[in-house]
Each structure stands twice: as structure tokens, then as C-alpha cells.
Amino acid sequence: MSILAGLLAALFCPGTIPAAQNSSSTAYVPAVVAQKAVRPINRLPATNELHLALSLPPRDEAGLTEFMREVYDPASPQFHHFLKKGEFAARFGPSPADYAKVIHFAETNGFKISATHASRLVVDVTGKVSEVEHALHVRLSSFRHPKENRNFFAAEAEPSWDAALPISHVSGLDNYSLPHPNVKLHQIGSATPRDGSGPGGTFMGNDFRQAYVPGSPLDGTGQNVALVQFDGFYGDDITNYENTIGLTNPPAVTVMPVDGGVTNEGDNDVEVTLDIEMVLAMSPGVSNILVYETTNGAAWEDILSQIADDDSAQQIGCSWGGGGPNPAAEVIFQQMAAQGQSYFNATGDSDAFVGPIEFPSESPNITQVGGTALMTDSNGDYVSETVWNQGSGSGSSGGSSLSVPIPPWQLGMDMTANGGSTVYRNVPDVALTASNVFLIYNHGAEAEAVGTSCAAPLWAGFTALVNQQAALQSQPPVGFLNPAIYGICRGSNYVATFHDTVTGDNTSYSSPDLYYAQTGYDLCTGWGTPDGTNLINALVTVDNLAVSPATNFLTVGPVGGPFSQTCWPVVLTNNGAVDLAWSLGVLPPWLSASVSGGTLAAGTATNILLQLDGAENLPCGNYQAPVMITNELSARVQSIGVLLAIGQNIVMNGGFEAGDFTGWTFAGDTVIGNSIYDAVVTEAEASGTVHSGNFGAFLGESGFLATLTQTLPTATNQIYQLSFWLNNPSAGDRQEFVANWNGTNLIDLVDPPASAGWTNFQFLVTANVTDTVLQFGAENDPNYFGFDDVSVIPVPAVKFADAMLSGGGLQFNWQSLAGLNYEIDYSTNLAPANWQMLGDVTAVTNTCGFADTNIFNGDCSRFYRLILLP
């Protein structure tokens, strides 16, 4: 029971932290199959052979995340101390014993091991359809593709395997979405303007260097570039291009076959050839262009893992896309970044993204590249650029993810004008030429190529120049570029290091209002295109101002406070040999800093204390404060975010709209035999598991109380309203559901009756510590529980906001949460035994009130108190 004290006016409004939306409806079954939009034509022949990639989770996922933070944090002693070849496996790769388990599983089920990987993240296998169906408990059938002129195969339901197996992902169970290139061909001379030196005014060879790195002696000497390809190419086309652009000492072009490589070039040799020619044009002095080739339909993990394990190229280009989220591939992207490899991906050629973004164009672990249309003068010098958009739905792809959280280097950016998200990943990051590009392909054919497929390999070639400069200065490679790029572009050096594309758009008939080029960052071309040696020097120059900790701060609380944390110390260190000036950007009114700028002598440090200031006067909502710290010497900006959630749900992924258990720690089994347990599913997959949104939790370990746990940032002595929805479709023996708050059971349902629908459970709980553990346990041998919409919301302080005479009585108002129950008492004195109840009120909205209409009854005085009922 909580009792009022004092009067304080406050304001409260409803709201929740935006929930993530997953970009694929199921983990393995294509949406058109899961939603019955297509029907099986027939069973896949039992003797057909499939190629599968069995992926394992990293050994220390939390350690890998921390290493990634440190290796790109200038304040860390590990900054740019990248892992050497083979070290990833030793530190983060699955154990040899776990790898052996997966190999044993494959062999005992009749699969043949076709390849193993040094990182131990992937086991490649082949097996007959009958063997795959038996091992993974699926039924494989063929279907007619709803959009393409072909049939595809897929599982009719989700696969399953023994939970003791360390398998995190399986690729190869369908071929619904095949990798596709992001390039289109036009007749030469069709583009305008035609400013290049190639046929019809197309751009070729040195044109790109003249426009973007004029006068630079850097040519990529000593560097290798790797290219991701799902088709082959003809060597005579590369020779012809080299001769056409006058390259007398061309680099080696080496085919690196994966999964047997490509034996017969298909229709997409144009993509492979284009990528090679773009690297030759931007960095003609590289030692080797490593063309990793595999057949279209092979698993992304195979080719990516081979490039990462070889670790032979510090810059990687990819112009292919296709498929939904791939968590196994994301781990490989992290491996590349941990090794100092820079990966550039063409975002795509479909204009603004509408709906889910296909893999890998929303990945936060690689650099996403958009496209521009370049204009040069008669000397080939840079004049201007606009967004590449040729109409009819073909243009530089960009937009905001529906599921990938915004990465730290994008936090705090003003997205008001450009239409970007402050919650989810925005793409692209950068751009380069994507129009009017001369191409020789298919045994001497000539054409004009357009698309972000031109831009991604050009960026890989440009980064070869950057890493050549780094090597000349005895520095490590630059690695994953995004943290550095965003730091540079947020500073005053932006206009000197990038060409900012401010005209054009990537709108289309399906998205007529999104998006438009803006000054600074936008969702058409990101930050723009490189401004030659200025950007190379900026990327190679280490920022000597170290900011620690390089992490975001989170504080939560109800309207009026208190908050889980109110101040944060930040340390600035000058690691350089000369003095540097620094400054702090403008802070919002609710946050203050002990100092806003100064000069740091070489080798010294200073402290900044960030502190909440007036946050108790804010209405409910989510607030972000980017603390921008500028090194005035290098003009580079580093940022720390202070995130303030007032009156908001502090449970991460409480509606399971991430499509999985992200935010929760799960203990139990997800698969036993051929049955799925404890998963996040859609209503179509299991009726009664979704209360709202697209996903809900399917809970019900057999013979074991599996648990879901989350540690919440709480304020000591703060009252919270815990709410969740539960559904028990059918009753039976050995059913139990438990809700536990920091070690105390709130409810323990044993063999509950079947429910007619969803039941909402609400509890008032008090936090005794700043990190409170919320845990749910479920056992359901005969069936499952549906579980959804978990929220923990801070309850406003139990006190009157105001009191006024109204209608012959005294009207009291206070802040609340809808559904809470209050008792109002009065007394003529403050003796404990003299209190009398005036009435009780259930809050209907987040503002509550009560009127005492009997105040003029002869009492000399009245005291009032407000009680929150349990």
C-alpha cells in the first residue's frame, strides 16, 4: 500500500516504446507457403540431392559483441587491434567438440560432408531429400513461384532437430528467393549527361579516379579485393576492358571456387564482369582481384565464410541480394569486421524500400552503398551528382529497416527532414556512380551498365587506396568503415571529405513520397560520395580524442520521477602528442553537463558529468539526447546517447515482435524430436499464440519448466505495473505457468483449466534494486501456452496533483495508469484511527479524479489521503 504526500501538478500520457517488426513471417518456410498463398504441386523427389549449410552459434556471443565495440572504439586499448587469420576461431568460433557433434549428426543421417570451415561456424553437407526430411522432420514439396517463371521447393512446415545440437541455422531448405544481381543494361549513349571518355560518353577506367581521387598517386598497390559472386565470367572480356582503358600492367584476377565453383557461366556473367572492371578502374594497381564464385542458389554462409576464413582481402564488394534475415551470415559479417575487413553491399535498384528489406541490405555490420548519376566537365573533373533514378521503379534503394535496431553510430541523427527512423537501421550509408558506366561482357559485347552494382565495387576499390595509404604509414587497415564515416560526417570536415548529393530522389510509383535528397545524410545516397584524398587522409588519421565509455546510457522512470539513473561520468583523454580543443554539442533542456568544452594537453584527461536536469517535468514519452563531442583539431565527432523513457514499458521485445526471443534469456528446449517448443510464432503457425501484432510466444516445455528471463533497469522503491496476456487452449495434466519478480512468485498456475480466450494478468510490484529480474516459467506436456504483450510500466507517484473547489465540493486530481484502483480517505485530525473512507476509484485513463461533495458539514478542517490499492 502506498500513501500520498504533498501536492504536485504533473502530466501523463499513454505510449509505449515502438515494437520491432520482423521482416520475415517465419524462420524457414517462405511466407507464401506459410500463408497458403501457393499450394504444393507435388512432393520433391526423394532421390533429389540438396546442399545444406548447417550453422553454429559463436562460442562467446557476448564476448564477440564486446570485442567489436572495443576494436572500433578509439578510447579502447584494443582500437584497430584486429584479429589475425585463425584467431577468430580460437576466441569466438564454436568449440571443436560442438563442431564434431554437428558433423556426427550429419553423417549419422546419411549426409555427406562437402566442406568444413576454419571458423567452425558452418558445416556444408549434401543429402538426398529423403534424408533431409528424416533428419529435420520436414516435408519438402515443389510450388509454382507467384512472381517468377519457375517452380521452387520449400518445406511445408518449420524444421526441427534435437535441442542439444549446437545448430543455430540451416540454409538450403528452399530456393524461393535466389540471389540476384543489382545491375541493368542500356544501349550505349542512352544516358544523359554523357561526360565520360568511353564510347558514347560513358564512364570507364580513369574517369572514376579523375572524378573522385584526382591527382592521387595511390592505386591500390599491395592490396587485394574480394568479390562475392553467384555466377562466372569470361576472361577475354576482362582482357578487352584492360586494353580499352590502357592498363598495361593489370593485376591478377583469380577465381576462388566455392562449393565446386561455377562450371557454366549463366545469364549473370554481366554482374561478375562489371564488378571486376569497376575494381580495375578505381584501383588498377591492386595485387589481386579474388573472384569468389559459387552457383546461384548456394548458401550465402558458404561464400561469406570462405572469404572471412581466407582473410586474404581487406576490402570486399557484393552486388547481389536476396532472401530474408540471415542470423548466421550476420555472425560472419562480424567476423570480417573483427578481422579488419571492409564489406560493401549494393543496396539495390528498386528505389525507396517499401516493406521488408531483403538480405543483406539492412545489415548493421556492413557498409551499404547507394547510387548517383555523375556529371563531370570536359576535363573529366567532378562537377555534381544527383540521385540515380531512371524511373519505372529503378533507382538507388534506401529506407529504414522494420526490424534491425538503429546502430550506435546512427543514434542521435536528426531524421526529421529526410524521413529516416530514430529507432531502426537506415540505409544507405554512402554512394558512388551508378549510371552511364561502360561495360564489356559476354565475349566482347558492349553496353552501358546502371545500378548500385557499379557503386559497391567502386567503393571496394576506393578502400584499397585507403588501406594502401594506411600501410604506407605503418597503420592497420581501416576495417568496418561506418563508425569512422559517421564520426567524420557529423563534424565540420564533412564538406571537405564527401560530395553531398542534395538533388534528386528515389521515389517511384509504389512510393511517390519517399525519399528525397537532403543536405547531409539522406535515404537516397547516405552521406554521399568520397572527396578524394581528403577522405582518405581523414580515414587513415586516428582520432586522438578518446571518449569513455563509448556506450549509450539508459534511464527510466514514471512521470515526475524518480529515475533509475540520474548522472553519468564521461572521461575524455588526449592520446596525441599535441594539445587539442574539444567542444560539447547542444544538449536538450532536460540534460546538463558539468563542462561544455576546453583544451586538453597531450597525454591528459578530463571528466564530464552528464546529469538529468528537469526531467521530472517532462510528459511521458521516449527521449534521446545525442551527446556530441567534437575534436576541434581533427573535426571529428563522437557521440554518446542518453536515452530517457518516462512512463514507458521497460520490457524489451515484450510483444515478441522481433520475431524471436531477442531481449530475453531463454532456458529450455526449442525442439524435441519432431515437435517445436518454446518459440516465437505467428497465429497461422499456432492458433492462440498471438494476442496483438504479428507474433506471440508459444511456450510449453515437456517435462520441464522452461524459463524466459529479462533484467530490467528499475528505480529503487519505485512501484511498477506488470501486465501480460496468457492463453491456455486446452487443459491437461502437467501444466504449470509461473511469473516471478526478483525472486518472488507472483502467480503459480498448476494444471489450469482451458481458457475461452486471452486472460490479462496485472500486478503491482516494487523494485528493491536497480536491476530487477523478471522471469516466467512454463511447462505444458499436452499442449502449449500462448503468451504475449508483456509490459512493466512505472506507476506515477501516489499523490494529488491538485485540489480545487468545484460545484460545491472539493475536486481532487492525480496521475495514474488505466486500471489501477485507489482509495480516498479523510480525517478531521491526523490520528491513525480517525481515518474514514470517502470512496474508491478505478482509473479509466491516465488521469484520475474524485470529488468530496460533503465538505461543508460542520468540520473545522479535513485532511485527505490517497491510497493505491493492491
Short mmCIF file of C-alpha atoms in Angstrom, two decimals, residues 10 80 161 216 228 241 259 314 393 416 494 546 563 738 742-743 774 800 831 854 865:
data_model
loop_
_atom_site.label_atom_id
_atom_site.label_comp_id
_atom_site.label_asym_id
_atom_site.label_seq_id
_atom_site.Cartn_x
_atom_site.Cartn_y
_atom_site.Cartn_z
CA ALA A 10 2.12 16.56 -13.38
CA HIS A 80 42.05 -1.38 -34.50
CA TRP A 161 16.18 -31.02 -34.54
CA SER A 216 46.35 10.82 -56.22
CA VAL A 228 31.07 -12.09 -53.85
CA TYR A 241 38.47 -3.93 -70.86
CA ASP A 259 31.09 -25.36 -53.36
CA GLN A 314 40.82 -6.28 -46.66
CA GLY A 393 10.84 1.74 -60.17
CA THR A 416 13.01 15.00 -39.43
CA TYR A 494 32.11 16.69 -43.80
CA ALA A 546 39.26 9.08 -26.69
CA PHE A 563 14.56 7.71 -12.50
CA VAL A 738 4.88 -19.15 -13.12
CA ASN A 742 13.08 -10.63 -8.50
CA GLY A 743 12.84 -13.99 -6.77
CA LEU A 774 11.56 -10.63 -14.38
CA PHE A 800 -2.68 14.51 -5.53
CA ALA A 831 -4.71 10.34 14.50
CA ASN A 854 -19.77 16.94 1.62
CA ARG A 865 -5.00 10.88 1.77
#
